[in-house]
Short mmCIF file of C-alpha atoms in Angstrom, two decimals:
data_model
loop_
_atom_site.label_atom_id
_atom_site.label_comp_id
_atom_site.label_asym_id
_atom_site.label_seq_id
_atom_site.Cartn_x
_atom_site.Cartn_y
_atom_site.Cartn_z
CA UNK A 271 -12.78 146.99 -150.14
CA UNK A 272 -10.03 144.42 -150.34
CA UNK A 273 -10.45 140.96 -148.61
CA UNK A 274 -6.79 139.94 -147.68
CA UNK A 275 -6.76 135.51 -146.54
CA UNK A 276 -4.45 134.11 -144.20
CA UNK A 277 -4.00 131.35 -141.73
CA UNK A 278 -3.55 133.58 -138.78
CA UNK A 279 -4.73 137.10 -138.42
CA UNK A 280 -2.94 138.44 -134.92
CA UNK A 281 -4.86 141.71 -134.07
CA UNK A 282 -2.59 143.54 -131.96
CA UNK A 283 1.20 143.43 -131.80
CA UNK A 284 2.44 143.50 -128.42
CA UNK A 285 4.36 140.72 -126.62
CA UNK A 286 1.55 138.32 -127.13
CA UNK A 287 0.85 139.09 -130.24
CA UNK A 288 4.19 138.99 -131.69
CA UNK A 289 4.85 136.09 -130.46
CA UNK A 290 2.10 134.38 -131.36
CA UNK A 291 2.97 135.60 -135.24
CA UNK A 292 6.52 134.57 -135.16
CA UNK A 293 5.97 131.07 -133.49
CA UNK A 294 3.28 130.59 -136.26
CA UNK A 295 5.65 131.48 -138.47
CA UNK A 296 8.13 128.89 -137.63
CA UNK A 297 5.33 126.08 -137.81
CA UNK A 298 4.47 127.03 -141.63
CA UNK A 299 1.62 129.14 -140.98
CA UNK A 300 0.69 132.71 -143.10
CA UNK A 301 0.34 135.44 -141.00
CA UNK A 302 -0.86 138.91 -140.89
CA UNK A 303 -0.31 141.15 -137.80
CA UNK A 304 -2.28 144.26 -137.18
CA UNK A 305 -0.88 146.76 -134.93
CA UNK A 306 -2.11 150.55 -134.35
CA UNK A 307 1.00 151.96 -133.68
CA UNK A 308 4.21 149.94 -133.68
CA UNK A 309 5.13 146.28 -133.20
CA UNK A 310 6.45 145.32 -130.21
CA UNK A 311 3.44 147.30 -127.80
CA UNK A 312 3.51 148.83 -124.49
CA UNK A 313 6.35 146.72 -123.20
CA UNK A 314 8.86 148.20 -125.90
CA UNK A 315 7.91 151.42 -126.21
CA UNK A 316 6.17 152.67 -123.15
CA UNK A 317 6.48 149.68 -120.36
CA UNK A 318 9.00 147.32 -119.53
CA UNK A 319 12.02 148.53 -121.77
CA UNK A 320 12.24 152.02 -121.07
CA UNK A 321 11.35 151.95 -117.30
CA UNK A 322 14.16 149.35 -116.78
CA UNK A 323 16.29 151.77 -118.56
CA UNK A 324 15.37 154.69 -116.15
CA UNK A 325 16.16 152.19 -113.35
CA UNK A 326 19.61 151.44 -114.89
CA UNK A 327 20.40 155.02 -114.69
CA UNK A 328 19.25 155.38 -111.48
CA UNK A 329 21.25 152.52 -110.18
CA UNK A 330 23.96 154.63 -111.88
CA UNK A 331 23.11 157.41 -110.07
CA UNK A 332 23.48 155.83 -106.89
CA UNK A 333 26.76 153.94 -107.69
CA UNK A 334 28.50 157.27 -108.11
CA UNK A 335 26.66 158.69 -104.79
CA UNK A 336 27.66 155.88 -103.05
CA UNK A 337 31.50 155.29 -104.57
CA UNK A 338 33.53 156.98 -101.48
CA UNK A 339 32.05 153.72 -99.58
CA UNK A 340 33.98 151.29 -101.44
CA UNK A 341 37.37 153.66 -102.37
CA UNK A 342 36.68 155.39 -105.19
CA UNK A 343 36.55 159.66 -106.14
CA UNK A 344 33.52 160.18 -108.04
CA UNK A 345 31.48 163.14 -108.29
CA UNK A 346 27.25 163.49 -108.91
CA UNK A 347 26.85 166.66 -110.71
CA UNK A 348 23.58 166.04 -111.50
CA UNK A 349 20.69 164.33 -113.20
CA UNK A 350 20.70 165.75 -117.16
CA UNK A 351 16.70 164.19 -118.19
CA UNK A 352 17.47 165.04 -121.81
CA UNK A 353 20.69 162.86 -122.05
CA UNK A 354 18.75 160.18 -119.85
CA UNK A 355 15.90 160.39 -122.28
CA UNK A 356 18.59 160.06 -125.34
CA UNK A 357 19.90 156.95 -123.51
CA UNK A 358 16.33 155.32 -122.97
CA UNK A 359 15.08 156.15 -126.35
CA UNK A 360 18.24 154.43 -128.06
CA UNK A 361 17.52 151.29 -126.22
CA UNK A 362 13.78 151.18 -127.21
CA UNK A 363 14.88 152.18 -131.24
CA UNK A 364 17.71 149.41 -131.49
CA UNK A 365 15.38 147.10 -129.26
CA UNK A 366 12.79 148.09 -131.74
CA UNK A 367 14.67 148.19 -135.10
CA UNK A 368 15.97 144.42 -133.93
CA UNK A 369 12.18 142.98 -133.75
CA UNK A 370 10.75 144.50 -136.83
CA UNK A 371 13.86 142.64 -138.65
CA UNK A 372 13.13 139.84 -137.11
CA UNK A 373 9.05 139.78 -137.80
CA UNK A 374 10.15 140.57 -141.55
CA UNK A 375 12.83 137.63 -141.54
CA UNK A 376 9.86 135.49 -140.82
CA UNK A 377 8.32 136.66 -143.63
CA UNK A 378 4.71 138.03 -141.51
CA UNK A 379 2.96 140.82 -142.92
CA UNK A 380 2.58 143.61 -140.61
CA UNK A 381 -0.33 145.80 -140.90
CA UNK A 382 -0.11 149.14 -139.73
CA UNK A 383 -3.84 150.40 -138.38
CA UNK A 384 -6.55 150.31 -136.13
CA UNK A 385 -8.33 146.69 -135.96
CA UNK A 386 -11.56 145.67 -135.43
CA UNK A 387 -13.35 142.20 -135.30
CA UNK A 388 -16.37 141.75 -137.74
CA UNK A 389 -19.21 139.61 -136.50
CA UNK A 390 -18.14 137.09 -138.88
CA UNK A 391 -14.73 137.05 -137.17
CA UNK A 392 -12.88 138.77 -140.20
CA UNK A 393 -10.60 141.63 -139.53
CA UNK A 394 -10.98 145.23 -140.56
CA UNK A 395 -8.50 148.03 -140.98
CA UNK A 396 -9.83 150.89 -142.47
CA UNK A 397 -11.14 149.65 -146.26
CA UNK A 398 -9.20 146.40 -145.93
CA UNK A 399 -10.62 143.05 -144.22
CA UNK A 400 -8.22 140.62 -143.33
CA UNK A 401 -9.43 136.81 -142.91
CA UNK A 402 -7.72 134.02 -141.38
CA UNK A 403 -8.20 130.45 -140.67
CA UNK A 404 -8.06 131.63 -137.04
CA UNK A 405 -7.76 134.75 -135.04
CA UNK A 406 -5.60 135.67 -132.41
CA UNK A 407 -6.72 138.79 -129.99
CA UNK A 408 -3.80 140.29 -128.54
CA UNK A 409 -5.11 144.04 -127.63
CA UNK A 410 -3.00 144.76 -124.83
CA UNK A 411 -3.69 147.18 -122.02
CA UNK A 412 -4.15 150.73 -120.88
CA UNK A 413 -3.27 152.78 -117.69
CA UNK A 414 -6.31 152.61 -115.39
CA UNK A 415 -7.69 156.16 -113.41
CA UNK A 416 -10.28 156.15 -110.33
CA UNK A 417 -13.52 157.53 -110.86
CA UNK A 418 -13.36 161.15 -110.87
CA UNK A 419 -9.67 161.53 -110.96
CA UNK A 420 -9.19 163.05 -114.48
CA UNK A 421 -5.64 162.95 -116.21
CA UNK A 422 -4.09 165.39 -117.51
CA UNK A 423 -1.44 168.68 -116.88
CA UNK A 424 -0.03 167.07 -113.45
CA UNK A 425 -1.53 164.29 -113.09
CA UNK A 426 -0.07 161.56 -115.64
CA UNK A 427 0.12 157.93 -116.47
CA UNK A 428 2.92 156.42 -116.28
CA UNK A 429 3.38 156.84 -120.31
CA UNK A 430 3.10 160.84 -119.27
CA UNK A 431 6.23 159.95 -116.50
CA UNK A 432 8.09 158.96 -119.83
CA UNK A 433 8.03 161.85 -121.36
CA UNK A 434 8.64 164.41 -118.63
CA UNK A 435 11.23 166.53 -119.54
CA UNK A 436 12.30 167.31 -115.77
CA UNK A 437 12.79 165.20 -113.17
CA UNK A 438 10.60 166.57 -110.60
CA UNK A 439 11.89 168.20 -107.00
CA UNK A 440 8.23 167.06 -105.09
CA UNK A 441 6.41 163.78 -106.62
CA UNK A 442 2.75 161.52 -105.12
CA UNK A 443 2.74 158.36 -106.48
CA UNK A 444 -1.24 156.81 -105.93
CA UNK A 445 -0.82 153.00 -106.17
CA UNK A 446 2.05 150.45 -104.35
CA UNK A 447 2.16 148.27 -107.13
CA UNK A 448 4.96 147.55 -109.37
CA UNK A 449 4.73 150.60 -111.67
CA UNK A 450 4.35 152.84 -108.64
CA UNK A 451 7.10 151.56 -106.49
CA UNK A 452 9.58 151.31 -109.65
CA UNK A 453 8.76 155.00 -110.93
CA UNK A 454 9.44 155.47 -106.63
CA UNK A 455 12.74 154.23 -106.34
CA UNK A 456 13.91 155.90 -110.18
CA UNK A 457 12.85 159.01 -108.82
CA UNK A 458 14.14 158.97 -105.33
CA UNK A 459 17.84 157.86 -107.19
CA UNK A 460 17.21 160.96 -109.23
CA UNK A 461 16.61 163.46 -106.36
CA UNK A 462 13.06 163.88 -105.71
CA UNK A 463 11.34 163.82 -102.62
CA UNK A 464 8.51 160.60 -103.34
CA UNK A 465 5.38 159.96 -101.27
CA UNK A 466 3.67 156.63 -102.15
CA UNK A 467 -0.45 156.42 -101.87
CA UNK A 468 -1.45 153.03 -101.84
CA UNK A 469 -5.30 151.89 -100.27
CA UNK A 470 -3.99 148.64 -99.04
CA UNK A 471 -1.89 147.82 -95.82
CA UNK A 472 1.41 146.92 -97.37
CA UNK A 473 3.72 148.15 -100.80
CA UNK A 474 3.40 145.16 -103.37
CA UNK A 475 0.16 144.34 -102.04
CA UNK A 476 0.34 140.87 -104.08
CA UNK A 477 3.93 139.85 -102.59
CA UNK A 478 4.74 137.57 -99.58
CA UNK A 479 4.02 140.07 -96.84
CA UNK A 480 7.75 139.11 -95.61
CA UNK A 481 8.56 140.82 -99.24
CA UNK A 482 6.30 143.70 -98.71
CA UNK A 483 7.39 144.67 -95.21
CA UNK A 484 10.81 144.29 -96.54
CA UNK A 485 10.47 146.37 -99.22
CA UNK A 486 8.82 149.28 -96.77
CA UNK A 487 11.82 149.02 -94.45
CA UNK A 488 14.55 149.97 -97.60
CA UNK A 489 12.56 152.31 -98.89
CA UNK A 490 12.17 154.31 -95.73
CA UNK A 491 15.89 153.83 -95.38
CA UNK A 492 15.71 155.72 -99.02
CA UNK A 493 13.63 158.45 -97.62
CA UNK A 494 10.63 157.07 -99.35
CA UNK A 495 7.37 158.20 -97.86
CA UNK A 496 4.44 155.27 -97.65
CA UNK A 497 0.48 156.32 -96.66
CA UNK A 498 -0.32 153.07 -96.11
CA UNK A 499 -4.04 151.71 -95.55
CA UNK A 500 -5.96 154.70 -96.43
CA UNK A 501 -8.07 155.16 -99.38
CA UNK A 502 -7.86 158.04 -102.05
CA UNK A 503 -10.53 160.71 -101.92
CA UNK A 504 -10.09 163.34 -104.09
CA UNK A 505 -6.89 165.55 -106.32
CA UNK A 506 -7.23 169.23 -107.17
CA UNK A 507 -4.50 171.18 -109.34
CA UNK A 508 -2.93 174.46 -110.02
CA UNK A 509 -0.31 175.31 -112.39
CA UNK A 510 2.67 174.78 -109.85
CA UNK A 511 1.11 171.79 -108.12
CA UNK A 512 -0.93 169.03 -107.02
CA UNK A 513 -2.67 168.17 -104.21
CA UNK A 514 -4.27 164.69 -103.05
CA UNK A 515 -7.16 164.59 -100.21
CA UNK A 516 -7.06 160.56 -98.66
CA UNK A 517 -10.67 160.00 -96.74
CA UNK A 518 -9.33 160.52 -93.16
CA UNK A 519 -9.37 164.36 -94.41
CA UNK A 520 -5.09 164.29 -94.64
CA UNK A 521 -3.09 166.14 -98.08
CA UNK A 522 -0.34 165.39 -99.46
CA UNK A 523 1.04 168.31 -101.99
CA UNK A 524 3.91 167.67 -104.79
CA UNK A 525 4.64 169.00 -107.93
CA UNK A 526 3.22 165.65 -110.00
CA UNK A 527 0.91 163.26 -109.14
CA UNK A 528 1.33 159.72 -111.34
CA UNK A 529 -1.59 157.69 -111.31
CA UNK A 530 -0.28 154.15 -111.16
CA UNK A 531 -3.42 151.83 -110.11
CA UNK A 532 -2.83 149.06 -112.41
CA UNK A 533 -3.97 148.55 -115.88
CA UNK A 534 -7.30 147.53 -118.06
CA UNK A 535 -7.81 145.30 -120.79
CA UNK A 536 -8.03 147.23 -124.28
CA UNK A 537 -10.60 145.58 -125.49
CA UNK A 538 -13.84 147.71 -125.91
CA UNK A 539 -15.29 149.30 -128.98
CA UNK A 540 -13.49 146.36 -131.08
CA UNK A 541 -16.23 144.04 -132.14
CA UNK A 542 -15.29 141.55 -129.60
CA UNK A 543 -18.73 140.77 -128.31
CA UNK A 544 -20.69 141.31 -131.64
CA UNK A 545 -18.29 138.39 -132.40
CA UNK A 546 -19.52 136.07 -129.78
CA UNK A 547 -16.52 137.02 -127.89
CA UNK A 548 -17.68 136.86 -124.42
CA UNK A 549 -16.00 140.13 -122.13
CA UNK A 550 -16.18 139.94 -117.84
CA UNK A 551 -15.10 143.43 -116.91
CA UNK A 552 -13.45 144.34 -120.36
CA UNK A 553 -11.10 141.10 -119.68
CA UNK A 554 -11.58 138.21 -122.46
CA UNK A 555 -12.96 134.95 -121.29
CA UNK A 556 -11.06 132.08 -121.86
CA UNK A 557 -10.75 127.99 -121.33
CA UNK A 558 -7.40 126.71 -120.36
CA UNK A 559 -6.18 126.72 -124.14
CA UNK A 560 -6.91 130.68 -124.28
CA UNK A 561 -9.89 129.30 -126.85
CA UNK A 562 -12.53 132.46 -126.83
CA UNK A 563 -15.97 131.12 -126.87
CA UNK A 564 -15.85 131.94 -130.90
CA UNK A 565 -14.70 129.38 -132.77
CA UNK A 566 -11.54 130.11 -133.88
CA UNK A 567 -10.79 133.19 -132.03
CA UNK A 568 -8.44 133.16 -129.62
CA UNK A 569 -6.83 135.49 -126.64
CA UNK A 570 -3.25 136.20 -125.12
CA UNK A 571 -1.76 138.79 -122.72
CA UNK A 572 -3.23 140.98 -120.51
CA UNK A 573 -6.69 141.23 -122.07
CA UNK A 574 -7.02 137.74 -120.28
CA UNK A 575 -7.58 137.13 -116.96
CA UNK A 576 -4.61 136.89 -114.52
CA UNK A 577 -0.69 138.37 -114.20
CA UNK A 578 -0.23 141.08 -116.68
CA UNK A 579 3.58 140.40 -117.63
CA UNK A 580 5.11 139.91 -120.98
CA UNK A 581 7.20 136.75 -120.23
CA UNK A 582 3.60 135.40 -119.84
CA UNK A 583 2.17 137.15 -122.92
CA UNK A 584 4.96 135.38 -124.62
CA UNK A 585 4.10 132.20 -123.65
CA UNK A 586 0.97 132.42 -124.00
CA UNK A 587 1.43 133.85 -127.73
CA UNK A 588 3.83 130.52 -128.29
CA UNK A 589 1.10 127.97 -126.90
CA UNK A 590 -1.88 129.70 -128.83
CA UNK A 591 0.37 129.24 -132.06
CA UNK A 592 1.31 125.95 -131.09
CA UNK A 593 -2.08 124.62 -130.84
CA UNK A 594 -3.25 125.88 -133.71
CA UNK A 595 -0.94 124.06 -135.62
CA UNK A 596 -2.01 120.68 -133.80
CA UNK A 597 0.74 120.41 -130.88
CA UNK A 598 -0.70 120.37 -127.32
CA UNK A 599 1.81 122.70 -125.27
CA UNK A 600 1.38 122.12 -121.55
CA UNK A 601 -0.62 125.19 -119.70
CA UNK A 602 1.35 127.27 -117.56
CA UNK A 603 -0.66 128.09 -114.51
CA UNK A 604 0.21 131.97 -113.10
CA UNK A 605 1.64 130.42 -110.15
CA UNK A 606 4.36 129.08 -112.05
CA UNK A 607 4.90 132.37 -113.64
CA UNK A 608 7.77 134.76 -112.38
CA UNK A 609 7.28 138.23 -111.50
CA UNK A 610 9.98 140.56 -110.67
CA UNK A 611 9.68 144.73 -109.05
CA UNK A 612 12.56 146.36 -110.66
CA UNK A 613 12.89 149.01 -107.74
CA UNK A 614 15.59 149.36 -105.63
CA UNK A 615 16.01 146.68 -103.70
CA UNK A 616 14.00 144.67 -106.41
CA UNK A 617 11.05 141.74 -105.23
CA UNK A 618 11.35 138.74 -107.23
CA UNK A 619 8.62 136.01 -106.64
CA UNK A 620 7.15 132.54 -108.15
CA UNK A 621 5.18 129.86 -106.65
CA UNK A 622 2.43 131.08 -103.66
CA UNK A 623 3.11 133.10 -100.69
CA UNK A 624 3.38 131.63 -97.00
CA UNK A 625 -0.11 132.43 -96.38
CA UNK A 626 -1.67 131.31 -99.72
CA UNK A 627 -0.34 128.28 -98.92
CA UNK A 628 -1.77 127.79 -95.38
CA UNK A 629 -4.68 128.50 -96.63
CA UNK A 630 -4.81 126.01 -99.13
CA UNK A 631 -3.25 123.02 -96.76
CA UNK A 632 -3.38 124.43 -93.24
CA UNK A 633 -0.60 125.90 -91.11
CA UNK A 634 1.05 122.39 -89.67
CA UNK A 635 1.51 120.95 -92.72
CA UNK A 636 3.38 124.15 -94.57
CA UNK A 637 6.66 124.93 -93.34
CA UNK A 638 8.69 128.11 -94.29
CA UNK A 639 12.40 129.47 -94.01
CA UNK A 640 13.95 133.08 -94.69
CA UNK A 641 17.58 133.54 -95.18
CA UNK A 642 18.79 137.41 -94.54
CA UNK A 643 21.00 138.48 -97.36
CA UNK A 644 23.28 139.73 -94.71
CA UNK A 645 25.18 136.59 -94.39
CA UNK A 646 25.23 136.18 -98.08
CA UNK A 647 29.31 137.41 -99.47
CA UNK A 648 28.29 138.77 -102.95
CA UNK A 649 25.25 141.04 -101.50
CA UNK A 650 27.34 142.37 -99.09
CA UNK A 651 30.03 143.21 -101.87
CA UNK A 652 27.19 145.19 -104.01
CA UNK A 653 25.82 146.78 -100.77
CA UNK A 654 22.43 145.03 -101.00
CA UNK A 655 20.14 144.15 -98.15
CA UNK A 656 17.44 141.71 -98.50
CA UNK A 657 16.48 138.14 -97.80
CA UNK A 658 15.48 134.90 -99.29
CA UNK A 659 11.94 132.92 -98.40
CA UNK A 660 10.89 129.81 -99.42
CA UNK A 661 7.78 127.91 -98.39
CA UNK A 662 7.01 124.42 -98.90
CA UNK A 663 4.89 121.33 -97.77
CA UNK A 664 6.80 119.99 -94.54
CA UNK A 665 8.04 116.40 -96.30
CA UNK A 666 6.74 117.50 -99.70
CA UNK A 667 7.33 120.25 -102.64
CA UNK A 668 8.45 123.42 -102.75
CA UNK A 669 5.81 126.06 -103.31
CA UNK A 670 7.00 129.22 -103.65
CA UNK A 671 9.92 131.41 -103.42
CA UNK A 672 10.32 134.81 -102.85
CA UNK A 673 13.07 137.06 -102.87
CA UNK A 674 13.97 140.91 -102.04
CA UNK A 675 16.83 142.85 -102.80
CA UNK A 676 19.26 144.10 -106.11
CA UNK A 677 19.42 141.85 -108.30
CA UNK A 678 17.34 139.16 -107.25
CA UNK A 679 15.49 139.25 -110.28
CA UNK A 680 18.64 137.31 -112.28
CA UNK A 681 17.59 134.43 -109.67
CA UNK A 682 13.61 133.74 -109.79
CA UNK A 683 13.84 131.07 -112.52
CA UNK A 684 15.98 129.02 -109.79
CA UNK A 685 12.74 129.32 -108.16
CA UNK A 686 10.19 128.52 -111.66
CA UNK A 687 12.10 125.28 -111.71
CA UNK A 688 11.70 123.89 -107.96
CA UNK A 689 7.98 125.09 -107.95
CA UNK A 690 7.21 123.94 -111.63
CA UNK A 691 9.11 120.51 -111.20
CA UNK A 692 7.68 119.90 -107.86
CA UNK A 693 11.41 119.71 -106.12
CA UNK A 694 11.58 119.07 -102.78
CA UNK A 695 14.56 121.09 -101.22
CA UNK A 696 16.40 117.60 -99.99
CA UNK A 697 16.66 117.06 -104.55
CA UNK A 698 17.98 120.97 -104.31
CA UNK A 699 20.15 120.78 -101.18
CA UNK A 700 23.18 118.45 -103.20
CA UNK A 701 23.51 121.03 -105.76
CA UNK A 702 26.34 123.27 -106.13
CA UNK A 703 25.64 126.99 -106.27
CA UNK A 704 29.39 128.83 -107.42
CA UNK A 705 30.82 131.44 -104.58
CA UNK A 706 30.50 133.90 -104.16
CA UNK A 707 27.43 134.33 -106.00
CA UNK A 708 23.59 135.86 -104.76
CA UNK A 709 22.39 132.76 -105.69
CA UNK A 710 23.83 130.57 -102.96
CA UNK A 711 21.20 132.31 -101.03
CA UNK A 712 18.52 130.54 -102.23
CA UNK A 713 20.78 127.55 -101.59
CA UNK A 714 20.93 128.43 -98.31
CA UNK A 715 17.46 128.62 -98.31
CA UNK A 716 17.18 125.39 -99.88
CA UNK A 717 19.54 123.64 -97.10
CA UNK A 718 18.00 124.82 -94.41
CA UNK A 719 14.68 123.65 -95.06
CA UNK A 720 16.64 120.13 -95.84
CA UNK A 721 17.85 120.31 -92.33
CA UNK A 722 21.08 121.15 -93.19
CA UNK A 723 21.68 124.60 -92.99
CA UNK A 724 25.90 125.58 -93.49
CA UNK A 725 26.06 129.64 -93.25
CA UNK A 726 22.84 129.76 -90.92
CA UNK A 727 21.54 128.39 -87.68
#
């Protein structure tokens, strides 16, 4: 056995983890991250990067299906999955090839192997222990199932969507959360027929229900079937299909079924408790500093309570390494955290929904205003439907905004900025958004709730 000392061990090297290393690194610190498989975790490799890239080439897709609208000859021959796997896979590598540079640069040691916490908060990986001044849990996540629904042949993850080497002609989605409704609209662009399953009344169950209902509305438009409101009961398979039993006794049959009911925290069979790491429902407890209740053992990403995104796992990695080397970063609470549904039209949200915030302050003193995108120039040049909402206190802040349709997502940190700072929309109002731009929606938005609306009534 060799013993291996540090300031900071980092076990796991996903968004939150990585970051965590390099912003250690920056503040003087010696490092060591432990990763099972390669740096840069789920997001990279099997999450955010290459989905976005699928949804690139499905907006593709649809560009050339669509070209005749706006003058131009162009031709869809067809969808070629090994040339759009070719294109997504050199993204992730040169994404991937960029970040291990970068983690070198910095001069971290990266430590390739399965990690697990001793009860005297050391490391191991395999014969070698690994002991820092502090520890930093970043474990990530895995694709959740139901009970009873067992994955495998055609019923995948959404790691198994990855790889498929066809694009499928018949395709159930079980979940109306982000994953589900991206992997939708990608495979709707590509040709396949796409039933969504999802328990709860609405698509984006978590979104303004102004966002949701929107959302429904294109993707019908799409051809994008929604079983809205009724539970899962049961999948069976053959070798040429899949079919799903709900618990009012309907089917739905398709060639693939991807199970995309949200993910769980990776953190069992790693020592965490035998460390005095406390676990509620796999997920890490934390205080408001991500502090474990270990001394010196902290947590980041989405084995910690809340929104599992990456922007927050980086900032999260950032603060942990911050405090650790005696600043005191500000917390950032998930409301003030941007989340964006890449589908087609993509939801784009920060702040508290309409209905959050009546219930926190009652209905006369919350005030709301939606802006259609159909009187915005730019979204009617790119052919996008959609609409602005923001809700705030009547006389006070701005407290959230919420936004649907392509491309919205390039706008949301308008939004992190007038919830985060507090603006009222009268500070907003003056400002100048350029034209024609998407963004002078959400000054439109902005006006209007200032009493001084100029493209709107």
């Amino acid at each position: 056995m060799t013993t291996h000392t540090f300031d900071i061990v980092v076990l796991g090297g996903g968004s939150g983890g990585y970051a965590a290393a390099i912003r250690a690194s920056e503040l003087g610190k010696s490092v060591a991250l432990i990763e099972k498989d390669k740096v840069g975790g789920t997001c990279l490799h099997r999450g955010c990067i290459p989905t976005k890239a699928l949804l690139h080439a499905a907006e593709v897709a649809e560009h050339v299906r669509g070209a005749a609208h706006v003058g131009i000859s162009a031709t869809l021959d067809g969808i070629d999955p090994a040339g759009v796997r070719a294109y997504r896979e050199g993204i992730v590598a040169k994404k991937f090839k960029g970040l291990e540079g970068l983690v070198k640069a910095r001069g971290i040691t990266t430590v390739s192997g399965l990690g697990r916490l001793n009860p005297d908060r050391s490391v191991s990986v395999g014969d070698d222990v690994y002991v820092g001044a502090d520890v930093i849990l970043a474990t990530g996540s895995y694709s959740r199932t139901l009970p009873g629904l067992e994955i495998g042949g055609r019923v995948l993850t959404s790691e198994h969507a990855l790889a498929l080497d066809v694009i499928p002609e018949r395709v159930l989605i079980l979940g109306g959360g982000v994953i589900g409704v991206e992997f939708a609209s990608v495979w709707r662009s590509f040709g396949a027929e796409v039933t969504i399953i999802e328990a709860l009344p609405h698509l984006v169950p978590n979104e303004d229900v102004a966002m949701s209902k929107g959302l429904e509305r294109a993707f019908r438009r799409r051809g994008i079937t929604s079983s809205l409101g009724i539970r899962f009961s049961s999948a069976t398979q053959d070798d040429t299909s899949v079919t799903v039993t709900l618990e009012d006794g309907s089917t739905h049959t398709a060639d693939y079924l991807l199970v995309a009911v949200g993910r769980g925290p990776a953190t069992a069979d790693l020592g965490f408790e035998a460390a005095g790491v406390t676990l509620e429902r796999g997920f890490v407890t934390v205080d408001e500093e991500l502090r474990t209740g270990a001394p010196g053992v902290w947590a980041v990403g989405d084995i910690v309570p809340g929104l599992q995104l990456a922007h927050r796992g980086f900032q999260q990695g950032i603060a942990v390494a911050e405090r650790i080397a005696g600043l005191s970063p500000a917390p950032v609470p998930d409301a003030q955290i941007p989340k964006v549904t890449y589908s087609s039209p993509e939801v784009a949200s920060v702040g508290i929904s309409e209905a959050a915030a009546i219930d926190a302050h009652g209905a006369d003193a919350v005030s709301a205003y939606e802006y259609n995108l159909a009187g915005n120039g730019k979204s009617e040049i790119i052919g996008t439907a959609g609409l602005v909402k923001v809700v705030r206190l009547k006389d006070g802040p701005v407290l959230g905004v919420h936004l649907l349709g392509d491309r919205v997502g390039e706008l949301i940190t308008e939004g992190q900025l007038a919830v985060a700072w507090e603006a009222h929309p009268e500070d907003i109002a003056p400002l100048i958004h350029a034209h024609p731009t998407q963004s002078e929606a959400l000054g439109e938005a902005f006006l209007a709730l200032a009493g001084k609306p100029l493209h709107a009534l």
